[in-house]
Amino acid sequence: MKNTIVIVDDHILIAKALSSIISSFKDFEVLYECENGKELQDKLADKNNIPTIVLLDVSMPIMNGFETAKWLTTHHPDILIMALSMQNEDQSVITMLKNGAKGYLLKNTYPSDLENALLTMLKNGFFYPDWAAKTIFNDIENKEKSKAAIRAQFTKRELEFLNYVTTDLSYKEIAAQIGCSTRTVENCKDNISQKLHIKTRVGLAVYTIKNELSSL
């Protein structure tokens, strides 16, 4: 039995192209297509329309990918969400992750890479490309540290920084929030990166969310 996929994208040509590509995959079939999150909501009211995976465009009218991911996570937590975007913007990745997406792909991905991403997400429960710090998930899942032990790795100022790393605030704006200089915030980021061996803000955001270090 094949795994079912729903494509949610307001660009009809892209949706049709994706549908055609996925139909060629041995383990997958497209259940239906939607042009926005609201249309998906209406479809999912029928229990026969529940897919294994939703391929979700980030930018859409009426109900965008961020709103749709959040709604799906609340109402259909068993559905795996793979976000789709034209750009690898850090904040899009962070927001989609916070809202429940388990994967993130660019629309210029090769068909073979798309198939591999879908299979990987089914196997591991998530798929993120290297630049989005995919390996962090394995590292976090395998650690048997308590929340207290995790927090103990960081200074008070570093924890304050991590509390804001998942937001769309710039480092200068984060500095204003926690009452320090921009240079202090940059030092916090560098120190934490060295401790965790995570270089990017996306990676730090993933770590922060998974370990519940942010109250925002």
mmCIF file of C-alpha atoms in Angstrom:
data_model
loop_
_atom_site.group_PDB
_atom_site.id
_atom_site.type_symbol
_atom_site.label_atom_id
_atom_site.label_comp_id
_atom_site.label_asym_id
_atom_site.label_seq_id
_atom_site.Cartn_x
_atom_site.Cartn_y
_atom_site.Cartn_z
ATOM 1 C CA MET A 1 0.000 0.000 0.000
ATOM 2 C CA LYS A 2 1.384 3.372 -1.019
ATOM 3 C CA ASN A 3 1.820 6.357 1.275
ATOM 4 C CA THR A 4 -0.613 9.129 0.412
ATOM 5 C CA ILE A 5 0.376 12.735 -0.191
ATOM 6 C CA VAL A 6 -1.612 15.956 -0.442
ATOM 7 C CA ILE A 7 -0.097 18.942 -2.245
ATOM 8 C CA VAL A 8 -1.048 22.416 -1.013
ATOM 9 C CA ASP A 9 0.184 25.119 -3.390
ATOM 10 C CA ASP A 10 -1.561 28.092 -4.977
ATOM 11 C CA HIS A 11 0.552 27.787 -8.126
ATOM 12 C CA ILE A 12 -1.459 25.272 -10.133
ATOM 13 C CA LEU A 13 1.328 24.434 -12.584
ATOM 14 C CA ILE A 14 3.740 23.668 -9.734
ATOM 15 C CA ALA A 15 1.116 21.563 -7.963
ATOM 16 C CA LYS A 16 0.411 19.600 -11.148
ATOM 17 C CA ALA A 17 4.113 19.115 -11.827
ATOM 18 C CA LEU A 18 4.687 17.856 -8.281
ATOM 19 C CA SER A 19 1.713 15.542 -8.602
ATOM 20 C CA SER A 20 3.112 14.074 -11.803
ATOM 21 C CA ILE A 21 6.573 13.605 -10.288
ATOM 22 C CA ILE A 22 5.273 11.991 -7.091
ATOM 23 C CA SER A 23 3.043 9.648 -9.085
ATOM 24 C CA SER A 24 6.223 8.180 -10.574
ATOM 25 C CA PHE A 25 7.552 7.259 -7.114
ATOM 26 C CA LYS A 26 7.129 3.610 -6.172
ATOM 27 C CA ASP A 27 6.061 4.230 -2.558
ATOM 28 C CA PHE A 28 3.836 7.290 -2.931
ATOM 29 C CA GLU A 29 0.627 8.483 -4.530
ATOM 30 C CA VAL A 30 -1.109 11.869 -4.569
ATOM 31 C CA LEU A 31 -4.483 11.877 -2.858
ATOM 32 C CA TYR A 32 -5.520 15.359 -4.028
ATOM 33 C CA GLU A 33 -4.309 18.952 -4.440
ATOM 34 C CA CYS A 34 -5.368 22.170 -2.687
ATOM 35 C CA GLU A 35 -4.683 25.822 -3.479
ATOM 36 C CA ASN A 36 -4.501 27.032 0.149
ATOM 37 C CA GLY A 37 -4.826 26.004 3.774
ATOM 38 C CA LYS A 38 -8.544 26.761 3.959
ATOM 39 C CA GLU A 39 -9.279 24.376 1.118
ATOM 40 C CA LEU A 40 -7.204 21.739 2.916
ATOM 41 C CA GLN A 41 -9.217 22.275 6.108
ATOM 42 C CA ASP A 42 -12.426 21.642 4.202
ATOM 43 C CA LYS A 43 -11.050 18.487 2.576
ATOM 44 C CA LEU A 44 -9.809 17.042 5.866
ATOM 45 C CA ALA A 45 -13.314 17.204 7.309
ATOM 46 C CA ASP A 46 -13.799 13.902 5.466
ATOM 47 C CA LYS A 47 -11.847 11.151 7.238
ATOM 48 C CA ASN A 48 -11.223 9.484 3.874
ATOM 49 C CA ASN A 49 -9.105 12.480 2.871
ATOM 50 C CA ILE A 50 -6.445 12.088 5.596
ATOM 51 C CA PRO A 51 -2.993 11.716 3.981
ATOM 52 C CA THR A 52 0.302 10.450 5.333
ATOM 53 C CA ILE A 53 2.169 13.591 4.263
ATOM 54 C CA VAL A 54 1.206 17.145 3.342
ATOM 55 C CA LEU A 55 3.539 18.992 0.981
ATOM 56 C CA LEU A 56 2.872 22.543 2.104
ATOM 57 C CA ASP A 57 3.783 25.727 0.253
ATOM 58 C CA VAL A 58 4.966 28.447 2.628
ATOM 59 C CA SER A 59 3.612 31.463 0.722
ATOM 60 C CA MET A 60 -0.093 31.261 -0.170
ATOM 61 C CA PRO A 61 -3.118 33.565 -0.077
ATOM 62 C CA ILE A 62 -6.151 33.065 2.215
ATOM 63 C CA MET A 63 -4.306 30.731 4.621
ATOM 64 C CA ASN A 64 -0.520 30.541 4.297
ATOM 65 C CA GLY A 65 1.859 27.721 5.132
ATOM 66 C CA PHE A 66 2.676 28.987 8.621
ATOM 67 C CA GLU A 67 -0.993 29.156 9.635
ATOM 68 C CA THR A 68 -1.796 25.850 7.962
ATOM 69 C CA ALA A 69 1.100 24.021 9.641
ATOM 70 C CA LYS A 70 0.010 25.278 13.046
ATOM 71 C CA TRP A 71 -3.588 24.190 12.420
ATOM 72 C CA LEU A 72 -2.518 20.766 11.146
ATOM 73 C CA THR A 73 -0.291 20.184 14.165
ATOM 74 C CA THR A 74 -3.197 20.951 16.480
ATOM 75 C CA HIS A 75 -5.951 19.073 14.666
ATOM 76 C CA HIS A 76 -4.066 16.326 12.785
ATOM 77 C CA PRO A 77 -0.780 15.730 14.643
ATOM 78 C CA ASP A 78 -0.199 12.384 12.895
ATOM 79 C CA ILE A 79 0.124 14.020 9.476
ATOM 80 C CA LEU A 80 3.740 14.707 8.523
ATOM 81 C CA ILE A 81 4.285 18.212 7.128
ATOM 82 C CA MET A 82 6.943 18.896 4.493
ATOM 83 C CA ALA A 83 7.281 22.637 3.873
ATOM 84 C CA LEU A 84 8.053 23.870 0.358
ATOM 85 C CA SER A 85 9.587 27.218 -0.509
ATOM 86 C CA MET A 86 11.421 29.080 -3.256
ATOM 87 C CA GLN A 87 14.004 30.419 -0.780
ATOM 88 C CA ASN A 88 16.024 29.003 2.121
ATOM 89 C CA GLU A 89 15.268 31.869 4.482
ATOM 90 C CA ASP A 90 16.270 31.170 8.078
ATOM 91 C CA GLN A 91 13.123 32.656 9.572
ATOM 92 C CA SER A 92 10.825 30.593 7.327
ATOM 93 C CA VAL A 93 12.565 27.414 8.445
ATOM 94 C CA ILE A 94 12.383 28.425 12.103
ATOM 95 C CA THR A 95 8.715 29.434 11.978
ATOM 96 C CA MET A 96 7.635 26.332 10.064
ATOM 97 C CA LEU A 97 9.527 24.158 12.554
ATOM 98 C CA LYS A 98 7.880 25.908 15.508
ATOM 99 C CA ASN A 99 4.502 25.403 13.859
ATOM 100 C CA GLY A 100 5.010 21.677 13.432
ATOM 101 C CA ALA A 101 6.677 21.063 10.062
ATOM 102 C CA LYS A 102 8.924 18.001 10.055
ATOM 103 C CA GLY A 103 10.734 18.841 6.844
ATOM 104 C CA TYR A 104 11.717 21.725 4.587
ATOM 105 C CA LEU A 105 12.567 21.587 0.884
ATOM 106 C CA LEU A 106 13.302 24.092 -1.840
ATOM 107 C CA LYS A 107 11.130 23.921 -4.937
ATOM 108 C CA ASN A 108 14.176 23.568 -7.191
ATOM 109 C CA THR A 109 14.939 20.181 -5.613
ATOM 110 C CA TYR A 110 15.635 17.308 -8.002
ATOM 111 C CA PRO A 111 12.904 14.612 -8.150
ATOM 112 C CA SER A 112 15.298 11.987 -6.785
ATOM 113 C CA ASP A 113 16.090 14.241 -3.799
ATOM 114 C CA LEU A 114 12.389 14.816 -3.199
ATOM 115 C CA GLU A 115 11.761 11.084 -3.140
ATOM 116 C CA ASN A 116 14.668 10.559 -0.739
ATOM 117 C CA ALA A 117 13.400 13.363 1.512
ATOM 118 C CA LEU A 118 9.933 11.834 1.687
ATOM 119 C CA LEU A 119 11.320 8.381 2.458
ATOM 120 C CA THR A 120 13.653 9.800 5.103
ATOM 121 C CA MET A 121 10.839 11.703 6.781
ATOM 122 C CA LEU A 122 8.737 8.529 6.919
ATOM 123 C CA LYS A 123 11.629 6.583 8.436
ATOM 124 C CA ASN A 124 12.987 9.150 10.910
ATOM 125 C CA GLY A 125 9.983 11.377 11.513
ATOM 126 C CA PHE A 126 11.747 14.421 10.045
ATOM 127 C CA PHE A 127 13.872 15.622 7.151
ATOM 128 C CA TYR A 128 15.941 18.805 7.028
ATOM 129 C CA PRO A 129 18.749 19.549 4.570
ATOM 130 C CA ASP A 130 22.255 19.971 5.948
ATOM 131 C CA TRP A 131 22.074 23.758 5.999
ATOM 132 C CA ALA A 132 19.040 23.507 8.294
ATOM 133 C CA ALA A 133 21.018 21.431 10.799
ATOM 134 C CA LYS A 134 19.323 18.099 10.198
ATOM 135 C CA THR A 135 21.982 16.244 12.191
ATOM 136 C CA ILE A 136 21.049 18.162 15.327
ATOM 137 C CA PHE A 137 17.847 16.155 15.651
ATOM 138 C CA ASN A 138 19.728 12.863 15.974
ATOM 139 C CA ASP A 139 22.125 14.379 18.478
ATOM 140 C CA ILE A 140 19.306 15.751 20.614
ATOM 141 C CA GLU A 141 17.191 12.607 20.484
ATOM 142 C CA ASN A 142 20.123 10.444 21.596
ATOM 143 C CA LYS A 143 21.077 12.564 24.567
ATOM 144 C CA GLU A 144 19.780 11.439 27.951
ATOM 145 C CA LYS A 145 20.295 14.738 29.646
ATOM 146 C CA SER A 146 17.640 16.324 31.787
ATOM 147 C CA LYS A 147 16.411 19.840 31.036
ATOM 148 C CA ALA A 148 18.293 21.083 34.076
ATOM 149 C CA ALA A 149 21.556 19.563 32.815
ATOM 150 C CA ILE A 150 21.034 21.098 29.387
ATOM 151 C CA ARG A 151 20.361 24.545 30.834
ATOM 152 C CA ALA A 152 23.410 24.220 33.091
ATOM 153 C CA GLN A 153 25.660 24.367 30.024
ATOM 154 C CA PHE A 154 24.813 28.021 29.527
ATOM 155 C CA THR A 155 25.270 31.248 31.408
ATOM 156 C CA LYS A 156 22.279 33.379 32.354
ATOM 157 C CA ARG A 157 23.015 35.766 29.471
ATOM 158 C CA GLU A 158 23.312 32.895 26.998
ATOM 159 C CA LEU A 159 19.923 31.518 28.092
ATOM 160 C CA GLU A 160 18.454 34.988 27.600
ATOM 161 C CA PHE A 161 19.872 35.004 24.079
ATOM 162 C CA LEU A 162 18.499 31.520 23.316
ATOM 163 C CA ASN A 163 15.070 32.647 24.478
ATOM 164 C CA TYR A 164 14.996 35.067 21.536
ATOM 165 C CA VAL A 165 16.932 33.092 18.907
ATOM 166 C CA THR A 166 13.720 31.541 17.527
ATOM 167 C CA THR A 167 12.136 34.950 16.880
ATOM 168 C CA ASP A 168 12.544 37.179 13.829
ATOM 169 C CA LEU A 169 14.410 39.805 15.864
ATOM 170 C CA SER A 170 17.844 40.900 14.667
ATOM 171 C CA TYR A 171 20.806 40.568 17.021
ATOM 172 C CA LYS A 172 20.604 44.310 17.637
ATOM 173 C CA GLU A 173 16.917 43.985 18.582
ATOM 174 C CA ILE A 174 17.654 40.988 20.815
ATOM 175 C CA ALA A 175 20.312 43.070 22.580
ATOM 176 C CA ALA A 176 17.715 45.769 23.284
ATOM 177 C CA GLN A 177 15.313 43.172 24.684
ATOM 178 C CA ILE A 178 17.793 41.706 27.163
ATOM 179 C CA GLY A 179 19.528 44.989 27.983
ATOM 180 C CA CYS A 180 23.036 44.565 26.624
ATOM 181 C CA SER A 181 25.168 45.554 23.646
ATOM 182 C CA THR A 182 24.953 43.984 20.218
ATOM 183 C CA ARG A 183 28.533 42.812 20.674
ATOM 184 C CA THR A 184 27.536 40.935 23.849
ATOM 185 C CA VAL A 185 24.761 39.161 21.942
ATOM 186 C CA GLU A 186 27.187 38.224 19.160
ATOM 187 C CA ASN A 187 29.610 36.873 21.775
ATOM 188 C CA CYS A 188 26.795 34.808 23.292
ATOM 189 C CA LYS A 189 26.006 33.363 19.872
ATOM 190 C CA ASP A 190 29.685 32.533 19.244
ATOM 191 C CA ASN A 191 30.132 30.926 22.689
ATOM 192 C CA ILE A 192 27.004 28.794 22.326
ATOM 193 C CA SER A 193 28.021 27.781 18.799
ATOM 194 C CA GLN A 194 31.356 26.548 20.136
ATOM 195 C CA LYS A 195 29.722 24.623 22.961
ATOM 196 C CA LEU A 196 27.174 22.903 20.715
ATOM 197 C CA HIS A 197 29.203 22.776 17.483
ATOM 198 C CA ILE A 198 26.293 24.454 15.712
ATOM 199 C CA LYS A 199 27.247 27.276 13.387
ATOM 200 C CA THR A 200 23.967 28.668 12.087
ATOM 201 C CA ARG A 201 21.086 30.534 13.731
ATOM 202 C CA VAL A 202 18.699 27.967 12.273
ATOM 203 C CA GLY A 203 20.650 25.223 14.001
ATOM 204 C CA LEU A 204 20.544 27.079 17.320
ATOM 205 C CA ALA A 205 16.821 27.646 16.891
ATOM 206 C CA VAL A 206 16.255 23.936 16.244
ATOM 207 C CA TYR A 207 18.231 23.057 19.372
ATOM 208 C CA THR A 208 16.356 25.654 21.434
ATOM 209 C CA ILE A 209 12.920 24.468 20.323
ATOM 210 C CA LYS A 210 13.674 20.775 20.788
ATOM 211 C CA ASN A 211 15.013 21.390 24.312
ATOM 212 C CA GLU A 212 12.292 23.888 25.247
ATOM 213 C CA LEU A 213 14.738 26.645 26.105
ATOM 214 C CA SER A 214 12.475 29.409 24.805
ATOM 215 C CA SER A 215 9.275 30.653 26.413
ATOM 216 C CA LEU A 216 8.309 32.715 23.338
#
